[in-house]
Structure formats: C-alpha cells, structure tokens
mmCIF file of C-alpha atoms in Angstrom:
data_model
loop_
_atom_site.group_PDB
_atom_site.id
_atom_site.type_symbol
_atom_site.label_atom_id
_atom_site.label_comp_id
_atom_site.label_asym_id
_atom_site.label_seq_id
_atom_site.Cartn_x
_atom_site.Cartn_y
_atom_site.Cartn_z
ATOM 1 C CA MET A 1 149.112 76.893 106.682
ATOM 2 C CA GLN A 2 147.133 75.219 103.974
ATOM 3 C CA VAL A 3 145.849 77.563 101.263
ATOM 4 C CA ILE A 4 142.230 77.037 100.222
ATOM 5 C CA SER A 5 141.479 76.784 96.541
ATOM 6 C CA PHE A 6 139.304 79.117 94.518
ATOM 7 C CA GLN A 7 136.766 76.241 94.062
ATOM 8 C CA GLU A 8 136.582 75.641 97.808
ATOM 9 C CA ALA A 9 136.116 79.311 98.591
ATOM 10 C CA SER A 10 133.475 79.597 95.865
ATOM 11 C CA PHE A 11 131.576 76.592 97.248
ATOM 12 C CA LEU A 12 131.523 78.077 100.713
ATOM 13 C CA ASN A 13 130.384 81.447 99.453
ATOM 14 C CA PHE A 14 127.497 79.605 97.639
ATOM 15 C CA LEU A 15 126.659 77.712 100.774
ATOM 16 C CA LEU A 16 126.588 80.737 102.958
ATOM 17 C CA SER A 17 124.406 82.571 100.538
ATOM 18 C CA LEU A 18 121.685 79.936 101.142
ATOM 19 C CA LYS A 19 120.743 81.512 104.456
ATOM 20 C CA GLU A 20 119.479 84.489 102.502
ATOM 21 C CA CYS A 21 117.375 82.394 100.134
ATOM 22 C CA ASN A 22 113.774 81.188 100.478
ATOM 23 C CA LEU A 23 114.688 77.502 100.833
ATOM 24 C CA PHE A 24 112.864 74.666 102.509
ATOM 25 C CA ILE A 25 115.182 74.522 105.507
ATOM 26 C CA LEU A 26 114.509 78.075 106.515
ATOM 27 C CA GLU A 27 110.784 77.919 105.685
ATOM 28 C CA CYS A 28 110.082 75.082 108.161
ATOM 29 C CA SER A 29 109.226 76.518 111.547
ATOM 30 C CA ALA A 30 109.819 74.710 114.848
ATOM 31 C CA ASN A 31 106.130 73.889 114.972
ATOM 32 C CA ALA A 32 105.678 72.715 111.403
ATOM 33 C CA LEU A 33 104.761 69.189 112.307
ATOM 34 C CA ALA A 34 102.462 70.196 115.169
ATOM 35 C CA ASN A 35 100.597 72.615 112.968
ATOM 36 C CA ILE A 36 99.707 70.060 110.295
ATOM 37 C CA LYS A 37 95.956 70.032 109.857
ATOM 38 C CA GLU A 38 95.609 72.458 112.789
ATOM 39 C CA ASP A 39 92.772 74.325 111.123
ATOM 40 C CA SER A 40 90.619 71.197 111.131
ATOM 41 C CA GLY A 41 91.147 70.527 114.812
ATOM 42 C CA ALA A 42 91.602 66.823 113.966
ATOM 43 C CA ARG A 43 93.993 64.647 116.027
ATOM 44 C CA LEU A 44 96.418 62.785 113.766
ATOM 45 C CA SER A 45 96.883 59.066 113.991
ATOM 46 C CA SER A 46 100.318 57.478 113.951
ATOM 47 C CA THR A 47 99.883 56.579 110.332
ATOM 48 C CA GLU A 48 98.819 60.074 109.446
ATOM 49 C CA ILE A 49 101.772 61.661 111.206
ATOM 50 C CA ALA A 50 104.187 59.323 109.416
ATOM 51 C CA THR A 51 102.535 60.162 106.060
ATOM 52 C CA ASP A 52 102.706 63.881 106.697
ATOM 53 C CA VAL A 53 106.368 63.663 107.729
ATOM 54 C CA ASN A 54 107.181 61.783 104.575
ATOM 55 C CA ASN A 55 105.329 64.395 102.588
ATOM 56 C CA ILE A 56 107.475 67.058 104.167
ATOM 57 C CA VAL A 57 110.682 65.207 103.400
ATOM 58 C CA LYS A 58 110.003 63.723 99.986
ATOM 59 C CA GLU A 59 107.068 65.455 98.325
ATOM 60 C CA ARG A 60 107.977 69.150 98.465
ATOM 61 C CA PRO A 61 106.432 71.563 95.980
ATOM 62 C CA LEU A 62 108.564 72.792 93.132
ATOM 63 C CA GLY A 63 110.933 75.486 94.505
ATOM 64 C CA GLN A 64 111.145 73.876 97.937
ATOM 65 C CA VAL A 65 114.293 71.765 97.486
ATOM 66 C CA ASP A 66 116.299 70.512 100.476
ATOM 67 C CA VAL A 67 119.541 71.843 99.119
ATOM 68 C CA MET A 68 121.382 71.440 102.471
ATOM 69 C CA ARG A 69 121.177 67.681 102.357
ATOM 70 C CA PHE A 70 123.243 67.612 99.134
ATOM 71 C CA LEU A 71 125.845 69.962 100.691
ATOM 72 C CA LEU A 72 126.430 68.048 103.901
ATOM 73 C CA SER A 73 129.058 65.631 102.572
ATOM 74 C CA PRO A 74 131.316 68.328 101.094
ATOM 75 C CA LEU A 75 130.806 70.406 104.254
ATOM 76 C CA CYS A 76 132.025 67.452 106.334
ATOM 77 C CA HIS A 77 135.240 67.450 104.354
ATOM 78 C CA LEU A 78 135.662 71.271 104.300
ATOM 79 C CA SER A 79 134.985 71.681 107.998
ATOM 80 C CA ALA A 80 138.101 69.648 108.719
ATOM 81 C CA ASP A 81 140.170 72.597 107.333
ATOM 82 C CA GLU A 82 141.014 75.427 109.722
ATOM 83 C CA GLN A 83 140.517 78.254 107.192
ATOM 84 C CA MET A 84 137.221 76.802 105.970
ATOM 85 C CA ARG A 85 135.974 76.554 109.593
ATOM 86 C CA LEU A 86 136.875 80.209 110.078
ATOM 87 C CA ILE A 87 134.813 81.213 106.974
ATOM 88 C CA LEU A 88 131.852 79.226 108.198
ATOM 89 C CA ILE A 89 132.043 80.732 111.650
ATOM 90 C CA GLU A 90 132.377 84.326 110.443
ATOM 91 C CA ASN A 91 129.457 84.055 107.915
ATOM 92 C CA GLY A 92 126.768 82.425 109.954
ATOM 93 C CA GLY A 93 127.448 78.878 108.768
ATOM 94 C CA LEU A 94 127.061 77.428 112.306
ATOM 95 C CA GLU A 95 123.653 79.048 112.725
ATOM 96 C CA LEU A 96 122.542 77.635 109.414
ATOM 97 C CA LEU A 97 123.776 74.178 110.383
ATOM 98 C CA SER A 98 122.092 74.390 113.771
ATOM 99 C CA LYS A 99 118.736 75.231 112.209
ATOM 100 C CA TYR A 100 119.050 72.306 109.897
ATOM 101 C CA TYR A 101 120.152 69.925 112.651
ATOM 102 C CA PHE A 102 117.127 70.654 114.894
ATOM 103 C CA GLN A 103 114.771 70.536 111.977
ATOM 104 C CA GLN A 104 116.062 67.068 110.922
ATOM 105 C CA TRP A 105 116.016 65.918 114.546
ATOM 106 C CA ARG A 106 112.294 66.768 114.850
ATOM 107 C CA ILE A 107 111.558 64.824 111.693
ATOM 108 C CA PHE A 108 113.642 61.890 112.838
ATOM 109 C CA ASN A 109 111.985 61.850 116.243
ATOM 110 C CA GLU A 110 108.464 61.752 114.701
ATOM 111 C CA LEU A 111 109.483 58.989 112.319
ATOM 112 C CA VAL A 112 110.897 56.875 115.193
ATOM 113 C CA LYS A 113 107.839 57.390 117.290
ATOM 114 C CA THR A 114 105.605 56.005 114.536
ATOM 115 C CA ASP A 115 107.957 53.178 113.491
ATOM 116 C CA ALA A 116 108.186 54.777 110.051
ATOM 117 C CA ASP A 117 111.331 54.482 107.884
ATOM 118 C CA SER A 118 113.862 56.894 109.283
ATOM 119 C CA THR A 119 116.979 55.687 107.378
ATOM 120 C CA GLU A 120 117.372 58.806 105.202
ATOM 121 C CA THR A 121 117.035 61.266 108.087
ATOM 122 C CA ASN A 122 119.226 59.058 110.273
ATOM 123 C CA MET A 123 122.016 59.232 107.662
ATOM 124 C CA CYS A 124 121.535 62.989 107.357
ATOM 125 C CA LEU A 125 121.958 63.376 111.101
ATOM 126 C CA VAL A 126 125.075 61.223 111.138
ATOM 127 C CA THR A 127 126.649 63.518 108.472
ATOM 128 C CA ILE A 128 125.647 66.618 110.413
ATOM 129 C CA PHE A 129 127.340 65.154 113.539
ATOM 130 C CA GLY A 130 130.462 64.575 111.416
ATOM 131 C CA ILE A 131 130.568 68.316 110.626
ATOM 132 C CA ILE A 132 129.856 69.394 114.134
ATOM 133 C CA LEU A 133 132.461 67.001 115.556
ATOM 134 C CA ASN A 134 135.128 68.756 113.566
ATOM 135 C CA PHE A 135 134.367 71.890 115.494
ATOM 136 C CA PHE A 136 134.184 70.143 118.914
ATOM 137 C CA VAL A 137 137.501 68.338 118.333
ATOM 138 C CA THR A 138 139.463 71.379 117.005
ATOM 139 C CA GLU A 139 137.717 74.453 118.365
ATOM 140 C CA ALA A 140 137.200 73.885 122.147
ATOM 141 C CA LYS A 141 137.490 77.620 122.901
ATOM 142 C CA LEU A 142 134.846 78.362 120.290
ATOM 143 C CA VAL A 143 132.459 75.706 121.768
ATOM 144 C CA ALA A 144 132.882 77.348 125.171
ATOM 145 C CA LYS A 145 131.793 80.741 123.696
ATOM 146 C CA SER A 146 129.248 79.660 121.086
ATOM 147 C CA GLN A 147 125.617 79.526 122.157
ATOM 148 C CA VAL A 148 124.787 77.579 118.951
ATOM 149 C CA LEU A 149 127.275 74.828 119.666
ATOM 150 C CA GLN A 150 126.370 74.702 123.313
ATOM 151 C CA GLU A 151 122.709 74.221 122.432
ATOM 152 C CA ILE A 152 123.538 71.257 120.260
ATOM 153 C CA GLY A 153 125.895 69.880 122.950
ATOM 154 C CA LYS A 154 123.209 70.123 125.641
ATOM 155 C CA HIS A 155 120.674 68.638 123.320
ATOM 156 C CA VAL A 156 122.853 65.610 122.730
ATOM 157 C CA VAL A 157 123.656 65.182 126.501
ATOM 158 C CA THR A 158 119.899 65.175 127.219
ATOM 159 C CA PHE A 159 118.765 62.807 124.471
ATOM 160 C CA PHE A 160 121.613 60.308 124.270
ATOM 161 C CA PRO A 161 120.800 58.327 127.533
ATOM 162 C CA PRO A 162 117.233 57.370 126.619
ATOM 163 C CA MET A 163 118.197 56.652 123.012
ATOM 164 C CA ALA A 164 121.146 54.467 124.083
ATOM 165 C CA SER A 165 118.883 52.296 126.181
ATOM 166 C CA SER A 166 116.910 51.342 123.028
ATOM 167 C CA GLU A 167 120.152 50.291 121.213
ATOM 168 C CA LYS A 168 118.700 51.417 117.878
ATOM 169 C CA ASN A 169 120.424 53.505 115.238
ATOM 170 C CA VAL A 170 123.855 52.454 116.451
ATOM 171 C CA VAL A 171 126.016 54.690 114.178
ATOM 172 C CA LEU A 172 123.951 57.704 115.184
ATOM 173 C CA LEU A 173 124.369 56.785 118.851
ATOM 174 C CA PHE A 174 128.123 56.607 118.530
ATOM 175 C CA ASN A 175 128.226 60.052 117.047
ATOM 176 C CA MET A 176 125.996 61.399 119.825
ATOM 177 C CA MET A 177 128.115 59.812 122.514
ATOM 178 C CA VAL A 178 131.390 61.203 121.262
ATOM 179 C CA LEU A 179 130.024 64.680 120.724
ATOM 180 C CA GLY A 180 128.452 64.625 124.153
ATOM 181 C CA LEU A 181 131.664 63.501 125.830
ATOM 182 C CA LEU A 182 133.620 66.234 123.929
ATOM 183 C CA PHE A 183 131.072 68.784 125.062
ATOM 184 C CA LEU A 184 131.332 67.587 128.633
ATOM 185 C CA LYS A 185 135.144 67.944 128.467
ATOM 186 C CA VAL A 186 134.712 71.510 127.248
ATOM 187 C CA CYS A 187 132.300 72.162 130.108
ATOM 188 C CA VAL A 188 134.907 70.991 132.616
ATOM 189 C CA ASP A 189 137.902 72.654 130.936
ATOM 190 C CA GLU A 190 136.201 75.969 130.200
ATOM 191 C CA ASP A 191 133.780 76.203 133.099
ATOM 192 C CA VAL A 192 130.596 75.933 131.028
ATOM 193 C CA SER A 193 127.446 75.419 133.110
ATOM 194 C CA LEU A 194 125.868 71.905 133.175
ATOM 195 C CA THR A 195 123.917 70.382 136.058
ATOM 196 C CA THR A 196 125.337 67.578 138.131
ATOM 197 C CA LYS A 197 122.363 65.302 137.287
ATOM 198 C CA GLU A 198 122.823 65.910 133.567
ATOM 199 C CA ILE A 199 126.528 65.054 133.816
ATOM 200 C CA PHE A 200 125.935 61.877 135.839
ATOM 201 C CA VAL A 201 123.125 60.510 133.657
ATOM 202 C CA PHE A 202 125.072 61.119 130.462
ATOM 203 C CA LEU A 203 128.355 59.764 131.756
ATOM 204 C CA LYS A 204 126.702 56.635 133.056
ATOM 205 C CA ALA A 205 125.013 55.962 129.633
ATOM 206 C CA SER A 206 128.223 56.760 127.717
ATOM 207 C CA VAL A 207 130.563 54.607 129.763
ATOM 208 C CA ASN A 208 128.142 51.681 129.689
ATOM 209 C CA PHE A 209 127.802 52.139 125.905
ATOM 210 C CA LEU A 210 131.553 52.101 125.433
ATOM 211 C CA LYS A 211 131.861 48.924 127.489
ATOM 212 C CA GLU A 212 128.951 47.043 125.963
ATOM 213 C CA ALA A 213 129.878 47.978 122.387
ATOM 214 C CA ARG A 214 132.992 45.827 122.364
ATOM 215 C CA PRO A 215 132.688 42.116 123.329
ATOM 216 C CA CYS A 216 136.315 41.780 124.384
ATOM 217 C CA VAL A 217 135.907 44.650 126.865
ATOM 218 C CA CYS A 218 132.497 43.697 128.385
ATOM 219 C CA SER A 219 133.060 39.940 128.495
ATOM 220 C CA ARG A 220 134.338 38.413 131.748
ATOM 221 C CA GLU A 221 135.984 35.542 129.839
ATOM 222 C CA LEU A 222 137.301 37.826 127.033
ATOM 223 C CA GLN A 223 135.971 35.413 124.468
ATOM 224 C CA LYS A 224 133.493 36.005 121.658
ATOM 225 C CA THR A 225 131.033 33.305 122.675
ATOM 226 C CA GLU A 226 127.235 33.143 122.458
ATOM 227 C CA HIS A 227 127.098 33.984 126.150
ATOM 228 C CA SER A 228 129.525 36.899 126.051
ATOM 229 C CA GLN A 229 127.710 38.648 123.187
ATOM 230 C CA THR A 230 125.233 41.414 124.191
ATOM 231 C CA SER A 231 122.478 42.839 122.032
ATOM 232 C CA LEU A 232 124.470 46.068 121.541
ATOM 233 C CA ASN A 233 127.821 44.552 120.605
ATOM 234 C CA THR A 234 126.101 42.214 118.181
ATOM 235 C CA LYS A 235 124.709 45.217 116.368
ATOM 236 C CA CYS A 236 128.061 47.059 116.671
ATOM 237 C CA GLU A 237 129.918 44.253 114.978
ATOM 238 C CA LYS A 238 127.809 44.682 111.825
ATOM 239 C CA VAL A 239 128.810 48.380 111.531
ATOM 240 C CA TRP A 240 132.220 48.247 113.215
ATOM 241 C CA ALA A 241 134.012 49.637 110.226
ATOM 242 C CA ASP A 242 131.846 52.818 110.543
ATOM 243 C CA VAL A 243 132.193 53.215 114.305
ATOM 244 C CA ALA A 244 135.626 51.881 115.271
ATOM 245 C CA GLU A 245 137.296 55.301 115.243
ATOM 246 C CA LEU A 246 134.429 56.797 117.192
ATOM 247 C CA TRP A 247 134.708 54.086 119.855
ATOM 248 C CA TYR A 248 138.410 54.845 120.280
ATOM 249 C CA LEU A 249 137.860 58.600 120.339
ATOM 250 C CA GLY A 250 135.062 58.186 122.917
ATOM 251 C CA LEU A 251 137.389 56.013 125.039
ATOM 252 C CA GLN A 252 140.101 58.722 124.855
ATOM 253 C CA VAL A 253 137.818 61.523 125.863
ATOM 254 C CA ALA A 254 136.254 59.446 128.645
ATOM 255 C CA SER A 255 139.742 58.884 129.960
ATOM 256 C CA ASP A 256 140.511 62.657 129.752
ATOM 257 C CA ILE A 257 137.304 63.446 131.673
ATOM 258 C CA CYS A 258 138.186 60.875 134.262
ATOM 259 C CA GLY A 259 141.315 62.771 135.016
ATOM 260 C CA LEU A 260 139.431 66.047 135.275
ATOM 261 C CA LEU A 261 136.181 65.013 137.035
ATOM 262 C CA PRO A 262 136.490 62.761 140.083
ATOM 263 C CA SER A 263 132.848 61.644 139.897
ATOM 264 C CA THR A 264 133.608 59.984 136.553
ATOM 265 C CA ARG A 265 135.854 57.463 138.333
ATOM 266 C CA GLU A 266 132.919 56.168 140.311
ATOM 267 C CA VAL A 267 130.817 55.891 137.202
ATOM 268 C CA VAL A 268 133.550 53.834 135.479
ATOM 269 C CA LYS A 269 133.947 51.605 138.543
ATOM 270 C CA HIS A 270 130.259 50.919 138.868
ATOM 271 C CA SER A 271 129.936 50.207 135.153
ATOM 272 C CA GLY A 272 132.338 47.260 135.455
ATOM 273 C CA LEU A 273 134.582 48.732 132.738
ATOM 274 C CA SER A 274 137.634 49.144 135.038
ATOM 275 C CA GLY A 275 137.145 45.620 136.353
ATOM 276 C CA ALA A 276 137.031 44.269 132.790
ATOM 277 C CA ILE A 277 140.263 46.066 131.955
ATOM 278 C CA SER A 278 142.070 44.836 135.031
ATOM 279 C CA ARG A 279 141.095 41.237 134.657
ATOM 280 C CA HIS A 280 143.027 40.579 131.440
ATOM 281 C CA ASP A 281 146.607 40.983 130.298
ATOM 282 C CA LYS A 282 148.054 42.608 127.184
ATOM 283 C CA THR A 283 148.178 39.362 125.199
ATOM 284 C CA CYS A 284 144.552 38.528 125.839
ATOM 285 C CA PHE A 285 143.407 41.939 124.620
ATOM 286 C CA GLN A 286 145.602 41.796 121.556
ATOM 287 C CA ASP A 287 144.256 38.356 120.685
ATOM 288 C CA GLN A 288 140.791 39.856 120.602
ATOM 289 C CA GLY A 289 141.689 42.644 118.247
ATOM 290 C CA ILE A 290 142.526 45.479 120.658
ATOM 291 C CA SER A 291 145.256 47.667 119.094
ATOM 292 C CA GLU A 292 148.336 49.024 120.915
ATOM 293 C CA GLU A 293 146.795 52.481 120.953
ATOM 294 C CA GLU A 294 143.487 51.270 122.296
ATOM 295 C CA LEU A 295 145.207 49.158 124.934
ATOM 296 C CA ALA A 296 147.248 52.162 125.994
ATOM 297 C CA THR A 297 144.088 54.222 126.397
ATOM 298 C CA LEU A 298 142.311 51.488 128.352
ATOM 299 C CA THR A 299 145.378 51.237 130.653
ATOM 300 C CA ASP A 300 145.404 55.011 131.080
ATOM 301 C CA LEU A 301 141.707 54.985 131.981
ATOM 302 C CA LEU A 302 142.250 52.216 134.506
ATOM 303 C CA GLY A 303 145.151 54.141 136.054
ATOM 304 C CA LYS A 304 143.036 57.217 136.554
ATOM 305 C CA VAL A 305 140.136 55.235 138.058
ATOM 306 C CA THR A 306 142.310 53.340 140.538
ATOM 307 C CA CYS A 307 144.737 56.174 141.469
ATOM 308 C CA GLU A 308 142.698 57.114 144.528
ATOM 309 C CA ASP A 309 142.783 53.530 145.761
ATOM 310 C CA ALA A 310 146.560 53.346 145.680
#
C-alpha cells in the first residue's frame, strides 16, 4: 500500500479544516440567488441576474475568498489515492465537496439561462466531477451507502438528459454521462432505489450521446464526410483529447449495465448503436481510429444486446 507523504497529509488536514471556517462556500445559502434584492420586491431582468451572479463569483468582499476553487485540482489528484480518499471520507470531505458542487451548479444554471459567460464555473464543475468520479469508480460500496454521493448521482441522472439535447458544454456533458452511468451501475449492483422512468430517460440520452459523439460509430458509411458528421461529434472532435477516455469509460459501463439490466438492451437497439457496430468489420473500425480495446468493448456490447436474439 502506498504511504502518503507528510505534505499530502498536511494539505488534507488544511482542506478539511475549511469546513469550520467562515468562508464564502459555506456562507452562500441555497437561496442566495433567489434572495437578491428581495427586500425591494423588484423582479430581476436577465441582465440583472447575470450581473448579480458575476458579482457573487468575482466581486466578493475582502475575507470572502473562494478558497475551494484553488484546491480542486490538487484534490482531483489526491482523491485517486486510497488512503487520501479514506481521510476525506472520515473527516467530512465529501459533505464539503457536495455543498460546493450544488452551489456551483446553481450559479452555472443561472449563467446558462441568461446566456452569460459560464466558462469559469463550467471548468470548476468539470474538476469537481473528476474528484467525484474517483469515488464512483473505486468506492462502489461507499456510493451505495452514502447519501451525499447518491444525491449527486440522482442530480446528474435527472439533469443530464435535457442538457445533452442542447449539445452545449460538451466536456461537462461527458463527465455527467459517465458519472450517471456509474451511479446507475451501483443502483443495479447494490439495489439502490431509482425509478424506472429515471433509468430509461437517462439511459436513452446516454446511449445516444455515446453513439453521436463518435462519427465512425454513428455513421452508416463509416466515413468522416460532411453528411456523416453530426452537430455533436463535430463539437466532440474539437475537444477529443479531453473526452476520449471518458467516451471509452462510458462505453465500458454501458456494456456492463447491458449485462445487468435487460431493458438497456432495447435502448441500445433502438438507438441504432448496435446496428452501427454490426454493420462494419474490424478493419473498417480500425481505419477510423477505433483502438483494439474500444473495438473489444463495442463487440462485447453488441454480444450482450443480441444474446436474446440468438
């Protein structure tokens, strides 16, 4: 087992002490945005809302510093370590992270609604998802018992489908899709409650997203032509270096769920993904940049979808 350094332990102790401090993250209530100018009874215009959100994010009074944002990148690295995750779990780190996630989500949502610049908050959420994914990938038993992680998982399952249809903020969408699929796998494996409708809507959006994100999977001719390109895979190509691993991980988890949840097979069939896989041979896929590992996962997924038809 890897031994954590004194510096790493000290950093985590510093981080976990933040929850006792009077910092911006813990001062913002769930209704902070709704309560802006409440005393005047005035209804805010879109421009005013965007301005007030930006004031919250960028123009804080002295002493109200968003320290958490500066700690997210190191936390993403540290949460990949088993001992570090244990320290975070035992000292309320997940609760702190959850508060910050939902706060940033509210700000992001308001910015998107008003067409204001959400780049900074978007990047912040992507990093938070990187941390949370480390727990979902490695601590399935914990996710099944943790109300905090389940709340985040259910939030993602609910909000991913409508966001995916907009095809905006592609990197954020990839993170949400993978986390939601991992959460769904935990729900099936560990008997965590989730409604049939929630499962179906999320699976349909996720499988379609996986298919449309890669031209060589969604195209009938398996060629990158003007006609085979979709709006989503055009956007994905621009950030593929940032999302390639997430696409592959999402594909793996979708294949796992397909073997556990029979209804998933129908979703994959209706999406056209299984048809796209079966139409082309190994050489065609490899010519279009599909790796051996990705091809093996696509083949495994196809086998699980068609096993009932054999």
